[in-house]
Amino acid sequence: MTERLFLAVALIDEIRHGLAAFLSDSTTGLPGRPVPPDNWHLTLRFLGPTDALQRDRVLEFLDEHLVLEPFTLGFTGFGAFPKPSRATVLWLGVGRGSDEVAVVAAVCEQAAISAGFQPEDRPFHSHLTLSRIRPPTNVAGLVEQVGPFPLRMQVDRVTLYRSHLGRDGAAYEIVDEVLL
Ligand code: ATP
Ligand code: MG
């Protein structure tokens, strides 16, 4: 029995509401398939199919090795993968706290490896996915036009999510939290 799990920084409601308002003020709508606000998060480590032993090992590892203090998270404006002129993912970037997010992600990576997952081969780039775009589209104008999202939040935990993939997109459910 496996579950589809991933580790992420969850957004507090104030940021969720603030970002929804910011997006409607600064755009006429996002291109592609926007991620619903309830699903917004910063992925730290996607685990994929995970059994109960692996899940417990990941949580134990994080409990033991996440020694960072809570920190302040701030944001930039928009960016895109793989590049704004041919975007498939439109995201909001991380400003203040990006070094800390990278440290937390590195511990999550070690936790995953200790539970037997294959190492992630792509470099970590913290981002909040706002929309997925098919076919690839030029969003350079939008990326240029939208300024930084000004709100900040305290990050004081890592959240383990279960993802249910459905016809209407993914639904996420909190499985557990590890406090910083
Ligand atoms: P859907 O796949 O239906 O578009 P989703 O991508 O939101 O929905 P999941 O595929 O379960 O849902 O992914 C959960 C989170 O993990 C998302 O932030 C997603 O971008 C990220 N993710 C998924 N697969 C990978 C992967 N192979 N490597 C890195 N991150 C991933
Ligand atoms: Mg996916």
mmCIF file with all atom_site columns, C-alpha atoms and ligand atoms in Angstrom:
data_model
loop_
_atom_site.group_PDB
_atom_site.id
_atom_site.type_symbol
_atom_site.label_atom_id
_atom_site.label_alt_id
_atom_site.label_comp_id
_atom_site.label_asym_id
_atom_site.label_entity_id
_atom_site.label_seq_id
_atom_site.pdbx_PDB_ins_code
_atom_site.Cartn_x
_atom_site.Cartn_y
_atom_site.Cartn_z
_atom_site.occupancy
_atom_site.B_iso_or_equiv
_atom_site.pdbx_formal_charge
_atom_site.auth_seq_id
_atom_site.auth_comp_id
_atom_site.auth_asym_id
_atom_site.auth_atom_id
_atom_site.pdbx_PDB_model_num
ATOM   1   C  CA  . MET A 1 1   ? 0.000   0.000  0.000   1.00 0.00 ? 1   MET A CA  1
ATOM   2   C  CA  . THR A 1 2   ? 1.500   3.304  -1.017  1.00 0.00 ? 2   THR A CA  1
ATOM   3   C  CA  . GLU A 1 3   ? 0.330   6.895  -0.857  1.00 0.00 ? 3   GLU A CA  1
ATOM   4   C  CA  . ARG A 1 4   ? 1.405   9.790  -3.089  1.00 0.00 ? 4   ARG A CA  1
ATOM   5   C  CA  . LEU A 1 5   ? 3.235   12.094 -0.676  1.00 0.00 ? 5   LEU A CA  1
ATOM   6   C  CA  . PHE A 1 6   ? 5.229   15.302 -0.844  1.00 0.00 ? 6   PHE A CA  1
ATOM   7   C  CA  . LEU A 1 7   ? 6.854   17.706 1.606   1.00 0.00 ? 7   LEU A CA  1
ATOM   8   C  CA  . ALA A 1 8   ? 6.067   21.401 1.342   1.00 0.00 ? 8   ALA A CA  1
ATOM   9   C  CA  . VAL A 1 9   ? 5.835   24.758 3.020   1.00 0.00 ? 9   VAL A CA  1
ATOM   10  C  CA  . ALA A 1 10  ? 2.110   25.374 3.516   1.00 0.00 ? 10  ALA A CA  1
ATOM   11  C  CA  . LEU A 1 11  ? 0.803   28.926 3.201   1.00 0.00 ? 11  LEU A CA  1
ATOM   12  C  CA  . ILE A 1 12  ? -1.050  30.557 6.065   1.00 0.00 ? 12  ILE A CA  1
ATOM   13  C  CA  . ASP A 1 13  ? -4.570  31.776 5.191   1.00 0.00 ? 13  ASP A CA  1
ATOM   14  C  CA  . GLU A 1 14  ? -3.560  35.433 5.293   1.00 0.00 ? 14  GLU A CA  1
ATOM   15  C  CA  . ILE A 1 15  ? -1.044  34.805 2.489   1.00 0.00 ? 15  ILE A CA  1
ATOM   16  C  CA  . ARG A 1 16  ? -3.544  32.699 0.529   1.00 0.00 ? 16  ARG A CA  1
ATOM   17  C  CA  . HIS A 1 17  ? -6.157  35.462 0.648   1.00 0.00 ? 17  HIS A CA  1
ATOM   18  C  CA  . GLY A 1 18  ? -3.606  38.222 0.102   1.00 0.00 ? 18  GLY A CA  1
ATOM   19  C  CA  . LEU A 1 19  ? -2.141  36.482 -2.924  1.00 0.00 ? 19  LEU A CA  1
ATOM   20  C  CA  . ALA A 1 20  ? -5.574  35.838 -4.435  1.00 0.00 ? 20  ALA A CA  1
ATOM   21  C  CA  . ALA A 1 21  ? -6.343  39.568 -4.102  1.00 0.00 ? 21  ALA A CA  1
ATOM   22  C  CA  . PHE A 1 22  ? -2.908  40.523 -5.449  1.00 0.00 ? 22  PHE A CA  1
ATOM   23  C  CA  . LEU A 1 23  ? -3.402  38.322 -8.522  1.00 0.00 ? 23  LEU A CA  1
ATOM   24  C  CA  . SER A 1 24  ? -6.806  39.754 -9.334  1.00 0.00 ? 24  SER A CA  1
ATOM   25  C  CA  . ASP A 1 25  ? -5.440  43.301 -8.888  1.00 0.00 ? 25  ASP A CA  1
ATOM   26  C  CA  . SER A 1 26  ? -2.348  42.808 -11.009 1.00 0.00 ? 26  SER A CA  1
ATOM   27  C  CA  . THR A 1 27  ? -3.535  40.501 -13.815 1.00 0.00 ? 27  THR A CA  1
ATOM   28  C  CA  . THR A 1 28  ? -6.613  40.007 -15.944 1.00 0.00 ? 28  THR A CA  1
ATOM   29  C  CA  . GLY A 1 29  ? -6.347  36.292 -15.250 1.00 0.00 ? 29  GLY A CA  1
ATOM   30  C  CA  . LEU A 1 30  ? -3.544  33.770 -15.447 1.00 0.00 ? 30  LEU A CA  1
ATOM   31  C  CA  . PRO A 1 31  ? -2.792  31.899 -18.662 1.00 0.00 ? 31  PRO A CA  1
ATOM   32  C  CA  . GLY A 1 32  ? -3.140  28.112 -18.670 1.00 0.00 ? 32  GLY A CA  1
ATOM   33  C  CA  . ARG A 1 33  ? -4.598  26.020 -15.854 1.00 0.00 ? 33  ARG A CA  1
ATOM   34  C  CA  . PRO A 1 34  ? -4.332  28.070 -12.645 1.00 0.00 ? 34  PRO A CA  1
ATOM   35  C  CA  . VAL A 1 35  ? -3.660  26.182 -9.420  1.00 0.00 ? 35  VAL A CA  1
ATOM   36  C  CA  . PRO A 1 36  ? -6.630  26.802 -7.077  1.00 0.00 ? 36  PRO A CA  1
ATOM   37  C  CA  . PRO A 1 37  ? -5.638  28.902 -4.024  1.00 0.00 ? 37  PRO A CA  1
ATOM   38  C  CA  . ASP A 1 38  ? -6.400  25.987 -1.679  1.00 0.00 ? 38  ASP A CA  1
ATOM   39  C  CA  . ASN A 1 39  ? -3.624  24.037 -3.398  1.00 0.00 ? 39  ASN A CA  1
ATOM   40  C  CA  . TRP A 1 40  ? -0.914  26.718 -3.283  1.00 0.00 ? 40  TRP A CA  1
ATOM   41  C  CA  . HIS A 1 41  ? 2.291   25.584 -1.549  1.00 0.00 ? 41  HIS A CA  1
ATOM   42  C  CA  . LEU A 1 42  ? 6.068   25.571 -1.910  1.00 0.00 ? 42  LEU A CA  1
ATOM   43  C  CA  . THR A 1 43  ? 7.228   22.046 -2.723  1.00 0.00 ? 43  THR A CA  1
ATOM   44  C  CA  . LEU A 1 44  ? 10.284  21.017 -0.733  1.00 0.00 ? 44  LEU A CA  1
ATOM   45  C  CA  . ARG A 1 45  ? 10.534  17.389 -1.894  1.00 0.00 ? 45  ARG A CA  1
ATOM   46  C  CA  . PHE A 1 46  ? 8.154   15.353 -4.019  1.00 0.00 ? 46  PHE A CA  1
ATOM   47  C  CA  . LEU A 1 47  ? 8.228   11.765 -2.738  1.00 0.00 ? 47  LEU A CA  1
ATOM   48  C  CA  . GLY A 1 48  ? 5.635   10.086 -4.936  1.00 0.00 ? 48  GLY A CA  1
ATOM   49  C  CA  . PRO A 1 49  ? 4.418   6.595  -4.001  1.00 0.00 ? 49  PRO A CA  1
ATOM   50  C  CA  . THR A 1 50  ? 5.429   6.061  -0.367  1.00 0.00 ? 50  THR A CA  1
ATOM   51  C  CA  . ASP A 1 51  ? 4.719   3.162  1.986   1.00 0.00 ? 51  ASP A CA  1
ATOM   52  C  CA  . ALA A 1 52  ? 4.052   3.513  5.706   1.00 0.00 ? 52  ALA A CA  1
ATOM   53  C  CA  . LEU A 1 53  ? 7.603   2.547  6.720   1.00 0.00 ? 53  LEU A CA  1
ATOM   54  C  CA  . GLN A 1 54  ? 9.114   5.114  4.382   1.00 0.00 ? 54  GLN A CA  1
ATOM   55  C  CA  . ARG A 1 55  ? 6.687   7.777  5.579   1.00 0.00 ? 55  ARG A CA  1
ATOM   56  C  CA  . ASP A 1 56  ? 7.625   7.111  9.219   1.00 0.00 ? 56  ASP A CA  1
ATOM   57  C  CA  . ARG A 1 57  ? 11.328  7.134  8.378   1.00 0.00 ? 57  ARG A CA  1
ATOM   58  C  CA  . VAL A 1 58  ? 11.012  10.502 6.609   1.00 0.00 ? 58  VAL A CA  1
ATOM   59  C  CA  . LEU A 1 59  ? 9.146   11.999 9.570   1.00 0.00 ? 59  LEU A CA  1
ATOM   60  C  CA  . GLU A 1 60  ? 11.655  10.598 12.077  1.00 0.00 ? 60  GLU A CA  1
ATOM   61  C  CA  . PHE A 1 61  ? 14.557  11.937 10.064  1.00 0.00 ? 61  PHE A CA  1
ATOM   62  C  CA  . LEU A 1 62  ? 13.000  15.396 9.888   1.00 0.00 ? 62  LEU A CA  1
ATOM   63  C  CA  . ASP A 1 63  ? 12.222  15.361 13.613  1.00 0.00 ? 63  ASP A CA  1
ATOM   64  C  CA  . GLU A 1 64  ? 15.848  14.661 14.328  1.00 0.00 ? 64  GLU A CA  1
ATOM   65  C  CA  . HIS A 1 65  ? 17.611  16.775 11.700  1.00 0.00 ? 65  HIS A CA  1
ATOM   66  C  CA  . LEU A 1 66  ? 15.482  19.894 11.166  1.00 0.00 ? 66  LEU A CA  1
ATOM   67  C  CA  . VAL A 1 67  ? 17.391  22.127 13.566  1.00 0.00 ? 67  VAL A CA  1
ATOM   68  C  CA  . LEU A 1 68  ? 16.665  25.442 11.831  1.00 0.00 ? 68  LEU A CA  1
ATOM   69  C  CA  . GLU A 1 69  ? 14.722  28.129 13.711  1.00 0.00 ? 69  GLU A CA  1
ATOM   70  C  CA  . PRO A 1 70  ? 11.448  29.520 12.276  1.00 0.00 ? 70  PRO A CA  1
ATOM   71  C  CA  . PHE A 1 71  ? 12.153  32.165 9.641   1.00 0.00 ? 71  PHE A CA  1
ATOM   72  C  CA  . THR A 1 72  ? 10.466  34.893 7.599   1.00 0.00 ? 72  THR A CA  1
ATOM   73  C  CA  . LEU A 1 73  ? 9.387   34.092 4.052   1.00 0.00 ? 73  LEU A CA  1
ATOM   74  C  CA  . GLY A 1 74  ? 8.966   36.832 1.470   1.00 0.00 ? 74  GLY A CA  1
ATOM   75  C  CA  . PHE A 1 75  ? 8.157   36.709 -2.215  1.00 0.00 ? 75  PHE A CA  1
ATOM   76  C  CA  . THR A 1 76  ? 9.272   38.204 -5.512  1.00 0.00 ? 76  THR A CA  1
ATOM   77  C  CA  . GLY A 1 77  ? 7.182   38.621 -8.630  1.00 0.00 ? 77  GLY A CA  1
ATOM   78  C  CA  . PHE A 1 78  ? 6.466   36.063 -11.357 1.00 0.00 ? 78  PHE A CA  1
ATOM   79  C  CA  . GLY A 1 79  ? 8.863   33.740 -13.124 1.00 0.00 ? 79  GLY A CA  1
ATOM   80  C  CA  . ALA A 1 80  ? 8.419   30.795 -15.472 1.00 0.00 ? 80  ALA A CA  1
ATOM   81  C  CA  . PHE A 1 81  ? 9.826   27.335 -16.218 1.00 0.00 ? 81  PHE A CA  1
ATOM   82  C  CA  . PRO A 1 82  ? 11.632  26.532 -18.389 1.00 0.00 ? 82  PRO A CA  1
ATOM   83  C  CA  . LYS A 1 83  ? 11.743  30.181 -19.508 1.00 0.00 ? 83  LYS A CA  1
ATOM   84  C  CA  . PRO A 1 84  ? 9.253   33.057 -19.855 1.00 0.00 ? 84  PRO A CA  1
ATOM   85  C  CA  . SER A 1 85  ? 9.252   32.987 -23.655 1.00 0.00 ? 85  SER A CA  1
ATOM   86  C  CA  . ARG A 1 86  ? 8.116   29.318 -23.684 1.00 0.00 ? 86  ARG A CA  1
ATOM   87  C  CA  . ALA A 1 87  ? 6.529   28.835 -20.294 1.00 0.00 ? 87  ALA A CA  1
ATOM   88  C  CA  . THR A 1 88  ? 4.915   25.614 -19.086 1.00 0.00 ? 88  THR A CA  1
ATOM   89  C  CA  . VAL A 1 89  ? 4.855   26.670 -15.421 1.00 0.00 ? 89  VAL A CA  1
ATOM   90  C  CA  . LEU A 1 90  ? 4.125   30.182 -14.190 1.00 0.00 ? 90  LEU A CA  1
ATOM   91  C  CA  . TRP A 1 91  ? 5.296   30.724 -10.611 1.00 0.00 ? 91  TRP A CA  1
ATOM   92  C  CA  . LEU A 1 92  ? 5.718   33.237 -7.830  1.00 0.00 ? 92  LEU A CA  1
ATOM   93  C  CA  . GLY A 1 93  ? 9.307   33.419 -6.632  1.00 0.00 ? 93  GLY A CA  1
ATOM   94  C  CA  . VAL A 1 94  ? 10.714  33.393 -3.110  1.00 0.00 ? 94  VAL A CA  1
ATOM   95  C  CA  . GLY A 1 95  ? 12.641  36.453 -1.937  1.00 0.00 ? 95  GLY A CA  1
ATOM   96  C  CA  . ARG A 1 96  ? 13.487  36.740 1.740   1.00 0.00 ? 96  ARG A CA  1
ATOM   97  C  CA  . GLY A 1 97  ? 14.022  33.337 3.320   1.00 0.00 ? 97  GLY A CA  1
ATOM   98  C  CA  . SER A 1 98  ? 15.050  31.597 0.099   1.00 0.00 ? 98  SER A CA  1
ATOM   99  C  CA  . ASP A 1 99  ? 18.336  30.425 1.680   1.00 0.00 ? 99  ASP A CA  1
ATOM   100 C  CA  . GLU A 1 100 ? 16.442  28.946 4.613   1.00 0.00 ? 100 GLU A CA  1
ATOM   101 C  CA  . VAL A 1 101 ? 13.945  27.254 2.278   1.00 0.00 ? 101 VAL A CA  1
ATOM   102 C  CA  . ALA A 1 102 ? 16.884  25.716 0.409   1.00 0.00 ? 102 ALA A CA  1
ATOM   103 C  CA  . VAL A 1 103 ? 18.361  24.438 3.690   1.00 0.00 ? 103 VAL A CA  1
ATOM   104 C  CA  . VAL A 1 104 ? 15.019  22.892 4.679   1.00 0.00 ? 104 VAL A CA  1
ATOM   105 C  CA  . ALA A 1 105 ? 14.705  21.351 1.203   1.00 0.00 ? 105 ALA A CA  1
ATOM   106 C  CA  . ALA A 1 106 ? 18.186  19.868 1.537   1.00 0.00 ? 106 ALA A CA  1
ATOM   107 C  CA  . VAL A 1 107 ? 17.199  18.214 4.831   1.00 0.00 ? 107 VAL A CA  1
ATOM   108 C  CA  . CYS A 1 108 ? 14.020  16.906 3.143   1.00 0.00 ? 108 CYS A CA  1
ATOM   109 C  CA  . GLU A 1 109 ? 16.203  15.488 0.373   1.00 0.00 ? 109 GLU A CA  1
ATOM   110 C  CA  . GLN A 1 110 ? 18.359  13.687 2.964   1.00 0.00 ? 110 GLN A CA  1
ATOM   111 C  CA  . ALA A 1 111 ? 15.217  12.425 4.671   1.00 0.00 ? 111 ALA A CA  1
ATOM   112 C  CA  . ALA A 1 112 ? 13.987  11.025 1.372   1.00 0.00 ? 112 ALA A CA  1
ATOM   113 C  CA  . ILE A 1 113 ? 17.310  9.336  0.672   1.00 0.00 ? 113 ILE A CA  1
ATOM   114 C  CA  . SER A 1 114 ? 17.387  7.859  4.172   1.00 0.00 ? 114 SER A CA  1
ATOM   115 C  CA  . ALA A 1 115 ? 13.976  6.325  3.445   1.00 0.00 ? 115 ALA A CA  1
ATOM   116 C  CA  . GLY A 1 116 ? 15.283  4.731  0.264   1.00 0.00 ? 116 GLY A CA  1
ATOM   117 C  CA  . PHE A 1 117 ? 14.116  7.198  -2.378  1.00 0.00 ? 117 PHE A CA  1
ATOM   118 C  CA  . GLN A 1 118 ? 16.299  7.918  -5.400  1.00 0.00 ? 118 GLN A CA  1
ATOM   119 C  CA  . PRO A 1 119 ? 18.170  11.222 -5.152  1.00 0.00 ? 119 PRO A CA  1
ATOM   120 C  CA  . GLU A 1 120 ? 16.526  14.132 -6.950  1.00 0.00 ? 120 GLU A CA  1
ATOM   121 C  CA  . ASP A 1 121 ? 18.642  14.940 -9.993  1.00 0.00 ? 121 ASP A CA  1
ATOM   122 C  CA  . ARG A 1 122 ? 17.257  18.409 -10.700 1.00 0.00 ? 122 ARG A CA  1
ATOM   123 C  CA  . PRO A 1 123 ? 18.621  21.370 -8.735  1.00 0.00 ? 123 PRO A CA  1
ATOM   124 C  CA  . PHE A 1 124 ? 16.218  22.802 -6.167  1.00 0.00 ? 124 PHE A CA  1
ATOM   125 C  CA  . HIS A 1 125 ? 14.515  26.050 -7.160  1.00 0.00 ? 125 HIS A CA  1
ATOM   126 C  CA  . SER A 1 126 ? 11.941  27.227 -4.636  1.00 0.00 ? 126 SER A CA  1
ATOM   127 C  CA  . HIS A 1 127 ? 8.774   28.530 -6.257  1.00 0.00 ? 127 HIS A CA  1
ATOM   128 C  CA  . LEU A 1 128 ? 5.028   28.656 -5.790  1.00 0.00 ? 128 LEU A CA  1
ATOM   129 C  CA  . THR A 1 129 ? 3.323   27.230 -8.878  1.00 0.00 ? 129 THR A CA  1
ATOM   130 C  CA  . LEU A 1 130 ? 0.502   29.531 -9.978  1.00 0.00 ? 130 LEU A CA  1
ATOM   131 C  CA  . SER A 1 131 ? -0.438  27.988 -13.304 1.00 0.00 ? 131 SER A CA  1
ATOM   132 C  CA  . ARG A 1 132 ? 0.451   25.124 -15.639 1.00 0.00 ? 132 ARG A CA  1
ATOM   133 C  CA  . ILE A 1 133 ? 0.468   26.019 -19.301 1.00 0.00 ? 133 ILE A CA  1
ATOM   134 C  CA  . ARG A 1 134 ? 0.041   23.746 -22.330 1.00 0.00 ? 134 ARG A CA  1
ATOM   135 C  CA  . PRO A 1 135 ? 1.145   24.308 -25.008 1.00 0.00 ? 135 PRO A CA  1
ATOM   136 C  CA  . PRO A 1 136 ? 4.162   26.406 -23.939 1.00 0.00 ? 136 PRO A CA  1
ATOM   137 C  CA  . THR A 1 137 ? 3.288   30.093 -24.091 1.00 0.00 ? 137 THR A CA  1
ATOM   138 C  CA  . ASN A 1 138 ? 5.175   33.359 -24.045 1.00 0.00 ? 138 ASN A CA  1
ATOM   139 C  CA  . VAL A 1 139 ? 4.512   34.990 -20.659 1.00 0.00 ? 139 VAL A CA  1
ATOM   140 C  CA  . ALA A 1 140 ? 7.483   37.381 -20.745 1.00 0.00 ? 140 ALA A CA  1
ATOM   141 C  CA  . GLY A 1 141 ? 5.190   40.421 -20.781 1.00 0.00 ? 141 GLY A CA  1
ATOM   142 C  CA  . LEU A 1 142 ? 3.275   39.225 -17.738 1.00 0.00 ? 142 LEU A CA  1
ATOM   143 C  CA  . VAL A 1 143 ? 6.481   38.338 -15.862 1.00 0.00 ? 143 VAL A CA  1
ATOM   144 C  CA  . GLU A 1 144 ? 7.821   41.844 -16.563 1.00 0.00 ? 144 GLU A CA  1
ATOM   145 C  CA  . GLN A 1 145 ? 4.615   43.599 -15.633 1.00 0.00 ? 145 GLN A CA  1
ATOM   146 C  CA  . VAL A 1 146 ? 3.853   42.060 -12.233 1.00 0.00 ? 146 VAL A CA  1
ATOM   147 C  CA  . GLY A 1 147 ? 5.765   43.470 -9.267  1.00 0.00 ? 147 GLY A CA  1
ATOM   148 C  CA  . PRO A 1 148 ? 6.715   41.637 -6.074  1.00 0.00 ? 148 PRO A CA  1
ATOM   149 C  CA  . PHE A 1 149 ? 3.972   40.241 -3.854  1.00 0.00 ? 149 PHE A CA  1
ATOM   150 C  CA  . PRO A 1 150 ? 4.535   42.316 -0.692  1.00 0.00 ? 150 PRO A CA  1
ATOM   151 C  CA  . LEU A 1 151 ? 3.242   40.099 2.154   1.00 0.00 ? 151 LEU A CA  1
ATOM   152 C  CA  . ARG A 1 152 ? 5.440   37.978 4.402   1.00 0.00 ? 152 ARG A CA  1
ATOM   153 C  CA  . MET A 1 153 ? 4.841   35.026 6.661   1.00 0.00 ? 153 MET A CA  1
ATOM   154 C  CA  . GLN A 1 154 ? 6.660   33.074 9.358   1.00 0.00 ? 154 GLN A CA  1
ATOM   155 C  CA  . VAL A 1 155 ? 7.616   29.548 8.376   1.00 0.00 ? 155 VAL A CA  1
ATOM   156 C  CA  . ASP A 1 156 ? 7.590   27.376 11.466  1.00 0.00 ? 156 ASP A CA  1
ATOM   157 C  CA  . ARG A 1 157 ? 6.903   23.911 10.071  1.00 0.00 ? 157 ARG A CA  1
ATOM   158 C  CA  . VAL A 1 158 ? 7.315   21.443 7.238   1.00 0.00 ? 158 VAL A CA  1
ATOM   159 C  CA  . THR A 1 159 ? 4.069   19.874 6.059   1.00 0.00 ? 159 THR A CA  1
ATOM   160 C  CA  . LEU A 1 160 ? 3.719   16.354 4.727   1.00 0.00 ? 160 LEU A CA  1
ATOM   161 C  CA  . TYR A 1 161 ? 0.898   16.207 2.176   1.00 0.00 ? 161 TYR A CA  1
ATOM   162 C  CA  . ARG A 1 162 ? -0.982  13.370 0.574   1.00 0.00 ? 162 ARG A CA  1
ATOM   163 C  CA  . SER A 1 163 ? -1.968  14.108 -3.013  1.00 0.00 ? 163 SER A CA  1
ATOM   164 C  CA  . HIS A 1 164 ? -5.106  12.627 -4.551  1.00 0.00 ? 164 HIS A CA  1
ATOM   165 C  CA  . LEU A 1 165 ? -5.046  12.954 -8.311  1.00 0.00 ? 165 LEU A CA  1
ATOM   166 C  CA  . GLY A 1 166 ? -8.515  13.278 -9.760  1.00 0.00 ? 166 GLY A CA  1
ATOM   167 C  CA  . ARG A 1 167 ? -10.263 14.266 -12.941 1.00 0.00 ? 167 ARG A CA  1
ATOM   168 C  CA  . ASP A 1 168 ? -10.708 17.797 -11.583 1.00 0.00 ? 168 ASP A CA  1
ATOM   169 C  CA  . GLY A 1 169 ? -7.031  18.078 -10.650 1.00 0.00 ? 169 GLY A CA  1
ATOM   170 C  CA  . ALA A 1 170 ? -5.177  17.225 -7.474  1.00 0.00 ? 170 ALA A CA  1
ATOM   171 C  CA  . ALA A 1 171 ? -6.537  17.509 -3.932  1.00 0.00 ? 171 ALA A CA  1
ATOM   172 C  CA  . TYR A 1 172 ? -4.049  17.721 -1.093  1.00 0.00 ? 172 TYR A CA  1
ATOM   173 C  CA  . GLU A 1 173 ? -4.526  16.562 2.459   1.00 0.00 ? 173 GLU A CA  1
ATOM   174 C  CA  . ILE A 1 174 ? -2.212  17.247 5.405   1.00 0.00 ? 174 ILE A CA  1
ATOM   175 C  CA  . VAL A 1 175 ? -0.766  14.002 6.767   1.00 0.00 ? 175 VAL A CA  1
ATOM   176 C  CA  . ASP A 1 176 ? 1.623   15.415 9.343   1.00 0.00 ? 176 ASP A CA  1
ATOM   177 C  CA  . GLU A 1 177 ? 3.678   18.462 10.303  1.00 0.00 ? 177 GLU A CA  1
ATOM   178 C  CA  . VAL A 1 178 ? 7.208   18.756 11.671  1.00 0.00 ? 178 VAL A CA  1
ATOM   179 C  CA  . LEU A 1 179 ? 7.873   21.951 13.619  1.00 0.00 ? 179 LEU A CA  1
ATOM   180 C  CA  . LEU A 1 180 ? 11.040  24.009 13.171  1.00 0.00 ? 180 LEU A CA  1
HETATM 181 P  P1  . ATP B 2 .   ? -1.424  17.306 -11.341 1.00 0.00 ? 1   ATP B P1  1
HETATM 182 O  O1  . ATP B 2 .   ? -0.280  16.332 -11.380 1.00 0.00 ? 1   ATP B O1  1
HETATM 183 O  O2  . ATP B 2 .   ? -2.774  16.698 -11.453 1.00 0.00 ? 1   ATP B O2  1
HETATM 184 O  O3  . ATP B 2 .   ? -1.204  18.488 -12.242 1.00 0.00 ? 1   ATP B O3  1
HETATM 185 P  P2  . ATP B 2 .   ? -0.152  18.371 -8.983  1.00 0.00 ? 1   ATP B P2  1
HETATM 186 O  O4  . ATP B 2 .   ? 1.089   18.398 -9.802  1.00 0.00 ? 1   ATP B O4  1
HETATM 187 O  O5  . ATP B 2 .   ? -0.562  19.571 -8.220  1.00 0.00 ? 1   ATP B O5  1
HETATM 188 O  O6  . ATP B 2 .   ? -1.396  17.940 -9.854  1.00 0.00 ? 1   ATP B O6  1
HETATM 189 P  P3  . ATP B 2 .   ? 1.119   16.147 -7.761  1.00 0.00 ? 1   ATP B P3  1
HETATM 190 O  O7  . ATP B 2 .   ? 1.546   15.649 -9.111  1.00 0.00 ? 1   ATP B O7  1
HETATM 191 O  O8  . ATP B 2 .   ? 0.677   15.165 -6.748  1.00 0.00 ? 1   ATP B O8  1
HETATM 192 O  O9  . ATP B 2 .   ? -0.058  17.192 -7.921  1.00 0.00 ? 1   ATP B O9  1
HETATM 193 O  O10 . ATP B 2 .   ? 2.328   17.001 -7.190  1.00 0.00 ? 1   ATP B O10 1
HETATM 194 C  C1  . ATP B 2 .   ? 2.367   17.534 -5.883  1.00 0.00 ? 1   ATP B C1  1
HETATM 195 C  C2  . ATP B 2 .   ? 3.454   18.574 -5.828  1.00 0.00 ? 1   ATP B C2  1
HETATM 196 O  O11 . ATP B 2 .   ? 4.721   17.970 -6.112  1.00 0.00 ? 1   ATP B O11 1
HETATM 197 C  C3  . ATP B 2 .   ? 3.310   19.689 -6.864  1.00 0.00 ? 1   ATP B C3  1
HETATM 198 O  O12 . ATP B 2 .   ? 3.894   20.870 -6.329  1.00 0.00 ? 1   ATP B O12 1
HETATM 199 C  C4  . ATP B 2 .   ? 4.138   19.218 -8.029  1.00 0.00 ? 1   ATP B C4  1
HETATM 200 O  O13 . ATP B 2 .   ? 4.622   20.304 -8.805  1.00 0.00 ? 1   ATP B O13 1
HETATM 201 C  C5  . ATP B 2 .   ? 5.278   18.535 -7.301  1.00 0.00 ? 1   ATP B C5  1
HETATM 202 N  N1  . ATP B 2 .   ? 5.810   17.442 -8.124  1.00 0.00 ? 1   ATP B N1  1
HETATM 203 C  C6  . ATP B 2 .   ? 5.102   16.469 -8.730  1.00 0.00 ? 1   ATP B C6  1
HETATM 204 N  N2  . ATP B 2 .   ? 5.893   15.595 -9.371  1.00 0.00 ? 1   ATP B N2  1
HETATM 205 C  C7  . ATP B 2 .   ? 7.159   16.030 -9.165  1.00 0.00 ? 1   ATP B C7  1
HETATM 206 C  C8  . ATP B 2 .   ? 8.444   15.553 -9.567  1.00 0.00 ? 1   ATP B C8  1
HETATM 207 N  N3  . ATP B 2 .   ? 8.602   14.450 -10.299 1.00 0.00 ? 1   ATP B N3  1
HETATM 208 N  N4  . ATP B 2 .   ? 9.523   16.267 -9.169  1.00 0.00 ? 1   ATP B N4  1
HETATM 209 C  C9  . ATP B 2 .   ? 9.387   17.375 -8.420  1.00 0.00 ? 1   ATP B C9  1
HETATM 210 N  N5  . ATP B 2 .   ? 8.215   17.865 -8.012  1.00 0.00 ? 1   ATP B N5  1
HETATM 211 C  C10 . ATP B 2 .   ? 7.102   17.214 -8.372  1.00 0.00 ? 1   ATP B C10 1
HETATM 212 MG MG  . MG  B 3 .   ? 1.847   16.742 -10.982 1.00 0.00 ? 2   MG  B MG  1
#
